[in-house]
Short mmCIF file of C-alpha atoms in Angstrom, two decimals:
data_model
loop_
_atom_site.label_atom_id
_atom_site.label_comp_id
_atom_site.label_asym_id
_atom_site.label_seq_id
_atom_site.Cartn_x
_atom_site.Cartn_y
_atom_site.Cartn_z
CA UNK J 372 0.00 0.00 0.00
CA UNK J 373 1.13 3.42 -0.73
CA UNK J 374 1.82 5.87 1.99
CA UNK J 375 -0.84 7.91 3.92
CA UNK J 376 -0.93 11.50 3.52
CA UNK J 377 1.50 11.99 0.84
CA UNK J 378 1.43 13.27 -2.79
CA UNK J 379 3.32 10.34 -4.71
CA UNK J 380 4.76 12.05 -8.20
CA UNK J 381 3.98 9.26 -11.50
CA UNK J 382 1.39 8.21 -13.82
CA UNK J 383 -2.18 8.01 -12.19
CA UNK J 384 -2.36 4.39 -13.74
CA UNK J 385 1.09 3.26 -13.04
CA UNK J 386 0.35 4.18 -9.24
CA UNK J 387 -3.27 2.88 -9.26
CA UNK J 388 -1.67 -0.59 -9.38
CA UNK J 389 -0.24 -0.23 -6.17
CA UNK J 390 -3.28 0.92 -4.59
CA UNK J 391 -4.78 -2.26 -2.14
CA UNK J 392 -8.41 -3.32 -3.72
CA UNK J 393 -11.47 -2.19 -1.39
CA UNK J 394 -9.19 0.46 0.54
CA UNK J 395 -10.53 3.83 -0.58
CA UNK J 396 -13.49 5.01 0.60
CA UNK J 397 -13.72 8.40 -1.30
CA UNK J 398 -12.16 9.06 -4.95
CA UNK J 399 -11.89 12.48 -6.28
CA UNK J 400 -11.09 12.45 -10.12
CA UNK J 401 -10.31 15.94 -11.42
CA UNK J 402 -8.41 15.29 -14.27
CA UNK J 403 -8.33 15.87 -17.81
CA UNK J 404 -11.11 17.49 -19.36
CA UNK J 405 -10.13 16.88 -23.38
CA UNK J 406 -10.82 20.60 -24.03
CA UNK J 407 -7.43 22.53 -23.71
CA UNK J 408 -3.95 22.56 -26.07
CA UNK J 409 -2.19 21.88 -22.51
CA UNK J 410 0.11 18.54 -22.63
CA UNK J 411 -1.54 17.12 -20.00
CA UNK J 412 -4.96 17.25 -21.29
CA UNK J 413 -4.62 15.87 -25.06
CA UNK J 414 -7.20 13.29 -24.66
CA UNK J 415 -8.68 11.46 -27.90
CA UNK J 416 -11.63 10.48 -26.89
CA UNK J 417 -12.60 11.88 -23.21
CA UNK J 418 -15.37 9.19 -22.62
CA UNK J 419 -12.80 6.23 -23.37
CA UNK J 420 -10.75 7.60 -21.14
CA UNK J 421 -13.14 8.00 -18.09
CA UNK J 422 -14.28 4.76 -18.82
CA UNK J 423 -10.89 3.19 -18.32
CA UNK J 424 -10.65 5.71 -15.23
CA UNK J 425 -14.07 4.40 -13.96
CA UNK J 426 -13.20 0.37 -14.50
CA UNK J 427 -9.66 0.92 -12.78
CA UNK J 428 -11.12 2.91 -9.84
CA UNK J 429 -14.02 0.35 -8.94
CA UNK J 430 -11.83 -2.27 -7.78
CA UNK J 431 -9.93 0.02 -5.19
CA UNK J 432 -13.36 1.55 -3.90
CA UNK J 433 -14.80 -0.14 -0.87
CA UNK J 434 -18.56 -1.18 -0.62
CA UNK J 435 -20.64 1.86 -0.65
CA UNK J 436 -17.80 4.03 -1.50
CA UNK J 437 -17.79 7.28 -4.03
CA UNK J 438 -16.24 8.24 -6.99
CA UNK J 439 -16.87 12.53 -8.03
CA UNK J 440 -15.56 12.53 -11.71
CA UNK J 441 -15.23 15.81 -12.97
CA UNK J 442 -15.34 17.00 -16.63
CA UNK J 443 -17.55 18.91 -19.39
CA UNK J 444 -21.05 18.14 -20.11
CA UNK J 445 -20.30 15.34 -22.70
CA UNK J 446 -17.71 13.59 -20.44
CA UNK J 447 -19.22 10.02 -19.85
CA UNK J 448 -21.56 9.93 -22.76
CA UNK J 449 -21.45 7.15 -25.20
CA UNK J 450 -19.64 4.63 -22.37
CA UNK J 451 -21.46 1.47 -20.63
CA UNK J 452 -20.17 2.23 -17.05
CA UNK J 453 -22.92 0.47 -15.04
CA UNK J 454 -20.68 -2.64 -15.28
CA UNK J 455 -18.56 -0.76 -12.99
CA UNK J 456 -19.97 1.71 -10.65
CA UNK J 457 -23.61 3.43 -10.41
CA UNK J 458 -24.17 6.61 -11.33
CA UNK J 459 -25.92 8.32 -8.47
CA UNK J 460 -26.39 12.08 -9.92
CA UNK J 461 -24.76 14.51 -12.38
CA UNK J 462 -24.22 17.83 -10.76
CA UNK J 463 -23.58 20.96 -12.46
CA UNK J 464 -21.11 23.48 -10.99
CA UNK J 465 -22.59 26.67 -12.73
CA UNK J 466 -20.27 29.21 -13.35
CA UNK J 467 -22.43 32.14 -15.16
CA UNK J 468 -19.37 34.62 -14.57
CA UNK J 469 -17.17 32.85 -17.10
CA UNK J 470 -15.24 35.15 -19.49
CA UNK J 471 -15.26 33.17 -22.68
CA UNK J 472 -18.31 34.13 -24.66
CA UNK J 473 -19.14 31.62 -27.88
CA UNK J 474 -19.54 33.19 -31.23
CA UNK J 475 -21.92 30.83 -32.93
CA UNK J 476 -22.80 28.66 -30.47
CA UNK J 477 -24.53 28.91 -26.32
CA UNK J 478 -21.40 30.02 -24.13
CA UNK J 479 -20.62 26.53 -21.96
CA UNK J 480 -21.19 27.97 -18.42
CA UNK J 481 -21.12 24.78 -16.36
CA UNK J 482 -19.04 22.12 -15.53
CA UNK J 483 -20.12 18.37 -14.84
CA UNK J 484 -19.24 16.33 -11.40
CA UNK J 485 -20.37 12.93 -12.13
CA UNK J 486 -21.10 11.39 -8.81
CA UNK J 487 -20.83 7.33 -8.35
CA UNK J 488 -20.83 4.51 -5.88
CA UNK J 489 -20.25 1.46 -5.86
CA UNK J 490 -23.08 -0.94 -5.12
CA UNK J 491 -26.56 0.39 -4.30
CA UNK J 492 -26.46 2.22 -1.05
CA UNK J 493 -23.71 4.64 -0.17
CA UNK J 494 -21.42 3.86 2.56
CA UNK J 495 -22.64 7.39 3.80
CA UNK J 496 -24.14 10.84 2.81
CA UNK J 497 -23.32 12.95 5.69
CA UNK J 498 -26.51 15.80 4.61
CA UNK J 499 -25.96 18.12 7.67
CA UNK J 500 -22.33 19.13 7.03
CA UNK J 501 -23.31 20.17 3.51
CA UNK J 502 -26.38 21.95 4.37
CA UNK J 503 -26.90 25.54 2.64
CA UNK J 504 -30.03 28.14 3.39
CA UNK J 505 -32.97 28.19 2.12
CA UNK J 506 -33.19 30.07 -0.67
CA UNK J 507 -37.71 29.82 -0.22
CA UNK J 508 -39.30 32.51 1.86
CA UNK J 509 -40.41 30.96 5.04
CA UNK J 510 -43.74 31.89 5.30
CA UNK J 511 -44.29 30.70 1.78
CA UNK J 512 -42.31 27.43 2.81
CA UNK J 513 -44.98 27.00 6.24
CA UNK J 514 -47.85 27.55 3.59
CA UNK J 515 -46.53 24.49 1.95
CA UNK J 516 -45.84 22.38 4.28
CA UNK J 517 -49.39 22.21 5.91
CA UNK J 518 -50.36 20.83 2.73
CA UNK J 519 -51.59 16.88 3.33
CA UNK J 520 -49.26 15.27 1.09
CA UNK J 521 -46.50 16.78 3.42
CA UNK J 522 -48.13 16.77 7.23
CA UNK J 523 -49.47 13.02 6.58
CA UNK J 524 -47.86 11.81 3.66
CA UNK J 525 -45.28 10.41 1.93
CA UNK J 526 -43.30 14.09 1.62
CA UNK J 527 -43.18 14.37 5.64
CA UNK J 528 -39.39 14.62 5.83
CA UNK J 529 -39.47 17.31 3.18
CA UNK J 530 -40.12 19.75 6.20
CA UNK J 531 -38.45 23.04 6.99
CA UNK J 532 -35.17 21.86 8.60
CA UNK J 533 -33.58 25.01 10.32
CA UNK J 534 -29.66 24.38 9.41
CA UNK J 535 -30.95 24.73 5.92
CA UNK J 536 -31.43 22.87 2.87
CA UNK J 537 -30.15 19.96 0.68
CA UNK J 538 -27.62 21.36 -1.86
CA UNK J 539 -29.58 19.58 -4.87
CA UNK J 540 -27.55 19.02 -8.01
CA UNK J 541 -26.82 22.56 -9.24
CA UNK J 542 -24.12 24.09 -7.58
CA UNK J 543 -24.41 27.92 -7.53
CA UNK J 544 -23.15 29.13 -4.71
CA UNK J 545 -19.24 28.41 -5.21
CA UNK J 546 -17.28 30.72 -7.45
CA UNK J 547 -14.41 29.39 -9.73
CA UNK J 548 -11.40 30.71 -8.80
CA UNK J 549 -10.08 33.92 -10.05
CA UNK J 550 -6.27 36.08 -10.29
CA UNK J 551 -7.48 37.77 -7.12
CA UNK J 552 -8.34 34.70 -4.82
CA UNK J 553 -6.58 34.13 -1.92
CA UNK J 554 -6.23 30.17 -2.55
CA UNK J 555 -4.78 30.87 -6.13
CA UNK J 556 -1.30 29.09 -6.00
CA UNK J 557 -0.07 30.08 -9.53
CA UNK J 558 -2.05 31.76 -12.56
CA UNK J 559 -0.88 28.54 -14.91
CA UNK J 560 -3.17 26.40 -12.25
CA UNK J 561 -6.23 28.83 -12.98
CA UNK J 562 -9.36 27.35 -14.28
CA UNK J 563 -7.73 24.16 -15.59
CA UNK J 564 -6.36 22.25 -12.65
CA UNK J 565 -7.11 24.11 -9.22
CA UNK J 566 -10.37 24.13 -8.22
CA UNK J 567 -11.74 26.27 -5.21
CA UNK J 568 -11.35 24.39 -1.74
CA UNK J 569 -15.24 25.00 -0.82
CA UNK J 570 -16.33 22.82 -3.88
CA UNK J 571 -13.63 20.21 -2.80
CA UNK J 572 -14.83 20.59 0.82
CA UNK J 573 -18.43 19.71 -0.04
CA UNK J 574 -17.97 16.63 -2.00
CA UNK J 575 -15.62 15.27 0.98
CA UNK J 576 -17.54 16.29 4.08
CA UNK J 577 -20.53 14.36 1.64
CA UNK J 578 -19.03 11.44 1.23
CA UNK J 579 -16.49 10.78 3.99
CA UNK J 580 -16.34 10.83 7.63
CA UNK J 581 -13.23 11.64 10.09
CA UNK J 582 -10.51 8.98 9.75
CA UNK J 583 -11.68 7.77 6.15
CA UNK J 584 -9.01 7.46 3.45
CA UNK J 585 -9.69 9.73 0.32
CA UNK J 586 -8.27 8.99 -3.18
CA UNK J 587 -7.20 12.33 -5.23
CA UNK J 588 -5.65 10.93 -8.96
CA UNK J 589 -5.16 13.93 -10.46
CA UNK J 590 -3.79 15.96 -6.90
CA UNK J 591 -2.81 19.06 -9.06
CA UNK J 592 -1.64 21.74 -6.39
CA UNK J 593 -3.03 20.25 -3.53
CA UNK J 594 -6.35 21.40 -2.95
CA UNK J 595 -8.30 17.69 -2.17
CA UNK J 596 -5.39 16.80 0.05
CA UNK J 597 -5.75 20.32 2.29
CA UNK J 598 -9.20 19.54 2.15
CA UNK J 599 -8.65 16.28 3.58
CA UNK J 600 -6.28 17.31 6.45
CA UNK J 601 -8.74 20.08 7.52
CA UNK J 602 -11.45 17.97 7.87
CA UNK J 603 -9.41 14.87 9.49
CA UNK J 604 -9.29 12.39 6.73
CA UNK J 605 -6.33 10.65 4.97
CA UNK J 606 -5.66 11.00 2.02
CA UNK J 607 -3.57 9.38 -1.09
CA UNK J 608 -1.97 11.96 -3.64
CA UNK J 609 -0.88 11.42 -7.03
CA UNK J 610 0.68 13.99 -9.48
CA UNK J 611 2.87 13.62 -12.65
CA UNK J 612 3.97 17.26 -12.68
CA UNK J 613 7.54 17.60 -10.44
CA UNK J 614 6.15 21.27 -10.37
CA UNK J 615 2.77 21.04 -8.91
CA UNK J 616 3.50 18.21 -5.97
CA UNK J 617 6.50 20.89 -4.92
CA UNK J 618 3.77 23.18 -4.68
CA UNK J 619 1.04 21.14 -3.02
CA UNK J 620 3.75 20.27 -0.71
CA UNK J 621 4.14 23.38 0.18
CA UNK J 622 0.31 24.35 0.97
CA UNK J 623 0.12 21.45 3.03
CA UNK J 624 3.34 22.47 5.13
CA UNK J 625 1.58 26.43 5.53
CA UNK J 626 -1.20 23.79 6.83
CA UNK J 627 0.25 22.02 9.35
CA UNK J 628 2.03 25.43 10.35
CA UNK J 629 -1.38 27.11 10.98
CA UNK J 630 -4.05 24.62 10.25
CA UNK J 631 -6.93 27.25 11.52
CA UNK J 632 -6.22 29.02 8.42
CA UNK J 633 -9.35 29.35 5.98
CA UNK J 634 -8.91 30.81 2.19
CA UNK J 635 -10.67 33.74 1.40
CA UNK J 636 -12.71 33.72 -2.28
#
């Protein structure tokens, strides 16, 4: 098995074979995308290669456990994956703000998180640490809910809860990263590879508790293993870039100097 808590530098499928099967309880794929002239992301065919992603992952996934695969709204089309994993939701991260404006075409303003498990019944969903407010006026919301279908029916445990609501699958609330933003490491890892910490946060407070060990493939500049140490998981790191682990490294050493340190957007 490959060592806790560290960012191994190599090829995400060269490593994956020395990853123990059933050991991970939490994968977080943000990899390539198949959309940029970068090196790194010079993918043929996008859905082959998330398929191969999503038949090598299953093995190392315990029971119950979740795979978030990031990528563009096309990104597992055309691919049989039930063979492998179950597709649970596909969540957009909208991103209205986005600079690039299409010319004879609908400006792409979203980005897809494909969420997975393996089996039929996640090992857990942990809803109240990724509660956010109710966006429905409350007196609107009481109206509702003294409807019958809701005070003696099957909707009962739709109810008002007062730490707020279920996130859903649209994801709103969480800006991409810009030059300005605290968390930015380096302008090259803008938009492409590092993704804001608060999206990272919610998919592992989701899908992991305290002490769980959390798979990132594509580690980037750190932000999934950060993540991870804030919110007392372990995690497993890999990175093919020399460049980027020296620079995760180094966020995760300004972590363990002040670990009560929080990004601003």
């Amino acid at each position: 098995m490959l060592e806790r808590n560290t960012i191994h530098c190599g090829d995400t499928f060269s490593l994956l074979k020395e990853v123990e099967d059933a050991s991970m309880d939490l994968i977080v794929c943000d990899g390539p995308y198949g959309v940029t002239d970068e090196p790194w992301d010079g993918i043929p065919s996008i859905q082959e290669f998330n398929l191969t992603l999503i038949e090598s992952f299953a093995p190392k996934l315990k029971e119950g456990g979740a795979l978030y695969l990031f990528g563009k709204p096309d990104c597992i089309d055309f691919i049989d994956y039930r063979q492998f994993l179950n597709l649970r939701s596909k969540i957009v991260w909208y991103q209205p703000s986005r600079l690039a404006q299409g010319r004879i075409n609908y400006t792409n303003n979203y980005d897809i998180i494909c969420y997975f498990i393996k089996g039929k019944k996640p090992q857990c969903y942990n809803l109240d640490a990724i509660r956010v407010a109710q966006l429905v006026e409350l007196a609107h919301r009481n109206r509702c809910e003294n409807v019958p279908s809701v005070t003696n029916g099957k909707f009962g445990k739709t109810k008002y809860n007062p730490k707020g609501k279920n996130p859903g699958d649209v994801w709103g609330d969480i800006k991409q990263l810009t030059y300005k933003s605290k968390e930015l490491v380096s302008r090259k890892a803008l938009n492409t590879i590092q993704k804001p910490e608060r999206l990272i946060e919610r998919i592992v407070l989701a899908s992991s508790s305290p002490g769980d060990l959390v798979l990132d493939p594509f580690a980037g500049v750190g932000t999934c293993p950060v993540v991870c140490k804030r919110h007392q998981r372990d995690f497993i790191g890999f990175e093919v870039e020399p460049n980027f682990v020296k620079a995760a490294n180094e966020r995760l050493r300004k972590f363990r100097d002040n670990p009560n340190f929080l990004p601003l957007e």
